[in-house]
Short mmCIF file of C-alpha atoms in Angstrom, two decimals:
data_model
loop_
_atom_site.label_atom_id
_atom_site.label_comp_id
_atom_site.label_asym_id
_atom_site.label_seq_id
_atom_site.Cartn_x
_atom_site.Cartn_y
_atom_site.Cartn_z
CA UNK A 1 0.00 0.00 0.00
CA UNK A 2 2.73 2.61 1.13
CA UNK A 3 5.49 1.41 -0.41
CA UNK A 4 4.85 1.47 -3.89
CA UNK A 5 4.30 4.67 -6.36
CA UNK A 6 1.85 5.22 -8.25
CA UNK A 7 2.42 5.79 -12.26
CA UNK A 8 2.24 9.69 -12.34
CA UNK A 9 3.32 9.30 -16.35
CA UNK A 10 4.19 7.30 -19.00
CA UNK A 11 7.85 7.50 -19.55
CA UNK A 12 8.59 7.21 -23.46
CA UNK A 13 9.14 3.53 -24.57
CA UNK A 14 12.25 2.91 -27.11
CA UNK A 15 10.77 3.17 -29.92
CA UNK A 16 9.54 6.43 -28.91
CA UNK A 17 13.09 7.51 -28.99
CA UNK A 18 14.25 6.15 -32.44
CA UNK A 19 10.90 7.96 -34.02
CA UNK A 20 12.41 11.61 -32.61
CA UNK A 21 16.07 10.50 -33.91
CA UNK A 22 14.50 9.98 -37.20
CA UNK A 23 12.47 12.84 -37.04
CA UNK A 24 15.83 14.89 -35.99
CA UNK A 25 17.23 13.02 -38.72
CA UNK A 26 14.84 14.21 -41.25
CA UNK A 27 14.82 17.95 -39.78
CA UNK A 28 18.40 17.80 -41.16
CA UNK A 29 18.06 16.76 -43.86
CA UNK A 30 15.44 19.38 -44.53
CA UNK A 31 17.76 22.34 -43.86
CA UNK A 32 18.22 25.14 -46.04
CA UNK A 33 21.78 26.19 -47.49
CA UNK A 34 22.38 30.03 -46.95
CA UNK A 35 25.21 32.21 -48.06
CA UNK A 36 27.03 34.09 -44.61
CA UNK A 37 29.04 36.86 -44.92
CA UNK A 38 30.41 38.87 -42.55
CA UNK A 39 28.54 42.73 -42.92
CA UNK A 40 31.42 45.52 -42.37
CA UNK A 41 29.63 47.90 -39.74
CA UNK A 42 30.43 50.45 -37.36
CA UNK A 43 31.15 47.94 -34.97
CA UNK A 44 33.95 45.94 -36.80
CA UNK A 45 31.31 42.96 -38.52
CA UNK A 46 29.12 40.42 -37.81
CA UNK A 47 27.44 37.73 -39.91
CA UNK A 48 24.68 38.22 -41.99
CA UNK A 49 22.79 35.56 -44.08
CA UNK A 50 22.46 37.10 -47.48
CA UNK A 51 18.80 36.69 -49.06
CA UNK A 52 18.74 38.31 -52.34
CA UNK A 53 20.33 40.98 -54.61
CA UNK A 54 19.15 43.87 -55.82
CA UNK A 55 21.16 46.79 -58.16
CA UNK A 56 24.60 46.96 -56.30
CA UNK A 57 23.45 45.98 -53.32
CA UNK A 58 22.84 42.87 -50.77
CA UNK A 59 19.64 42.44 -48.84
CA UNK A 60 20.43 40.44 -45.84
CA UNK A 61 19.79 39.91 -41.94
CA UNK A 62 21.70 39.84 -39.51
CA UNK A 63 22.57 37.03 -37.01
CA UNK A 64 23.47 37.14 -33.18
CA UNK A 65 24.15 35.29 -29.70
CA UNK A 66 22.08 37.73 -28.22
CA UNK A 67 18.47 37.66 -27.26
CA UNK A 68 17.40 40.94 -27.53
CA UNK A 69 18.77 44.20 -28.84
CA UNK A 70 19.41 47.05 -26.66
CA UNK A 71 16.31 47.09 -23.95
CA UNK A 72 12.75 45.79 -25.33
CA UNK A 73 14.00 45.19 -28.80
CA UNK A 74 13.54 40.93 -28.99
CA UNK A 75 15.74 38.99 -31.34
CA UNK A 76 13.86 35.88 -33.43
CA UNK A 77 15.39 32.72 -32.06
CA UNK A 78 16.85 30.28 -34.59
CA UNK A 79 16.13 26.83 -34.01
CA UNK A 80 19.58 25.90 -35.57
CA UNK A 81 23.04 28.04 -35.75
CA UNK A 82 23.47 28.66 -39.46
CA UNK A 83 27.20 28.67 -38.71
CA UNK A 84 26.86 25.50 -37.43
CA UNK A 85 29.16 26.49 -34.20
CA UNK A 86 26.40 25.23 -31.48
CA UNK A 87 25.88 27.81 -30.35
CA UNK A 88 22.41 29.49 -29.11
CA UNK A 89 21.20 31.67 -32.74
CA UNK A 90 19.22 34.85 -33.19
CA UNK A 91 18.07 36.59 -35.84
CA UNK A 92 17.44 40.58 -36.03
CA UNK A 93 14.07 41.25 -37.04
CA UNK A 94 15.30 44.02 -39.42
CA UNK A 95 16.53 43.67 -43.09
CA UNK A 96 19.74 45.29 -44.48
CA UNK A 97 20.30 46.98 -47.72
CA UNK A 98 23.57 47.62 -48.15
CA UNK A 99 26.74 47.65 -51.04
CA UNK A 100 28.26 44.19 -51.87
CA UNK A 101 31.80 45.89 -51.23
CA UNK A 102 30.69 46.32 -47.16
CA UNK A 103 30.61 42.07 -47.12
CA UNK A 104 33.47 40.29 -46.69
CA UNK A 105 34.53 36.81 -45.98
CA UNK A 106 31.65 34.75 -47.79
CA UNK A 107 31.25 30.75 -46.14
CA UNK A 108 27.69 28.75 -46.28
CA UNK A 109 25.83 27.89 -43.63
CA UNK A 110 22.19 25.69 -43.39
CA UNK A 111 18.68 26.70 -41.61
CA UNK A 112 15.91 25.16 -40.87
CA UNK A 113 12.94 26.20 -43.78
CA UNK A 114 10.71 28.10 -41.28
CA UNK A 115 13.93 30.07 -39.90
CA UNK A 116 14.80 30.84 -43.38
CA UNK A 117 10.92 31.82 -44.25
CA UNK A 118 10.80 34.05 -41.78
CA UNK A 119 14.53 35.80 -42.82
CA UNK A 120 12.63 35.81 -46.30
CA UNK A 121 10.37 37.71 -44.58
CA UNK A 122 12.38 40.34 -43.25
CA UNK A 123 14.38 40.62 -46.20
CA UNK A 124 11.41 41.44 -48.50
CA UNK A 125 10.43 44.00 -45.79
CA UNK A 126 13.81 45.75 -46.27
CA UNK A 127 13.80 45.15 -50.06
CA UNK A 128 10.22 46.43 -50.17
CA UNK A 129 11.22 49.86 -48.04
CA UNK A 130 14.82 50.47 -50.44
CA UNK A 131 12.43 50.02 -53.36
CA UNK A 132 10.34 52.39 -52.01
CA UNK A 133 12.51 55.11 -51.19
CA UNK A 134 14.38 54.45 -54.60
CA UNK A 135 11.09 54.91 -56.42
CA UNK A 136 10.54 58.46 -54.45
CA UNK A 137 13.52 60.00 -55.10
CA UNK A 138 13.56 59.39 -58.75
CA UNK A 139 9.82 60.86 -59.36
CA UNK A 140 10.63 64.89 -59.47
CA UNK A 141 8.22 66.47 -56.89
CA UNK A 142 6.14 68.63 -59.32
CA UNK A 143 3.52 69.36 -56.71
CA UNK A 144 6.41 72.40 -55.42
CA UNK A 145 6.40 75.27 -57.13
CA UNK A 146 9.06 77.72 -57.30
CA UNK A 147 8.01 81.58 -56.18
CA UNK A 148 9.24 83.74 -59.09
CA UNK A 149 9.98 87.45 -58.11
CA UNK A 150 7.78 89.72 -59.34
CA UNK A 151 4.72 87.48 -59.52
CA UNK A 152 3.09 89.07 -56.47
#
């Protein structure tokens, strides 16, 4: 009566294990290859996984160790280092435009699909908003008129 415990949970059987090595196995597998390079910044360089191209230029994200950026600003955990180091990843949530010539020392890396969606994701944010700004500086701004003298 007292001296035995009763079976609070199932504790996983064997096979239970070999079905999440396979499904590790399979994760993997699955991974994405990515092209790192290290972005040349005001604070020496850090790695950034570059998503597309666009004119002269590189849109990319960065990657981190850190959780969050400065106070309240959250980094987007990586379920896999893309360096492949072992380390604990982030991601910054913002996109960089920048010249090829500020990226140096290109390697590959691999991420998992929905890490690499959501750098998609951010990327095409950035791309979106240098596209933007690109398309509003070339349109002249005929709403200004200039005042001629005289014309009072």
């Amino acid at each position: 009566m007292f001296g035995r415990k009763k079976n609070r949970g199932a504790k996983p059987a064997a096979h239970n294990c070999k079905e999440l090595k396979e499904t590790q196995t399979n994760a993997k597998q699955s991974l994405v290859s990515v092209s790192i390079k290290d972005h040349a910044d005001k604070k020496g360089g850090h790695p950034h996984v570059i998503l597309d191209n666009i004119d002269d230029n590189h849109v990319s994200v960065g990657l981190t160790t850190r959780p969050k950026k400065g106070k309240n600003h959250p980094n987007y955990k990586l379920g896999t280092s893309p360096l492949g180091d072992g380390k604990t990843s982030y991601m910054r949530r913002q996109g960089t435009v920048a010249p090829t010539k500020e990226y140096m020392n290109p390697r590959s890396g691999k991420m998992l699909p929905d890490d690499y969606k959501k750098a998609k994701e951010y990327g095409d944010k950035a791309k979106q908003k240098y596209l933007d700004n690109k398309k509003s500086n070339d349109v002249p701004n005929a709403s200004k008129k200039k005042h001629q003298p005289g014309s009072d």
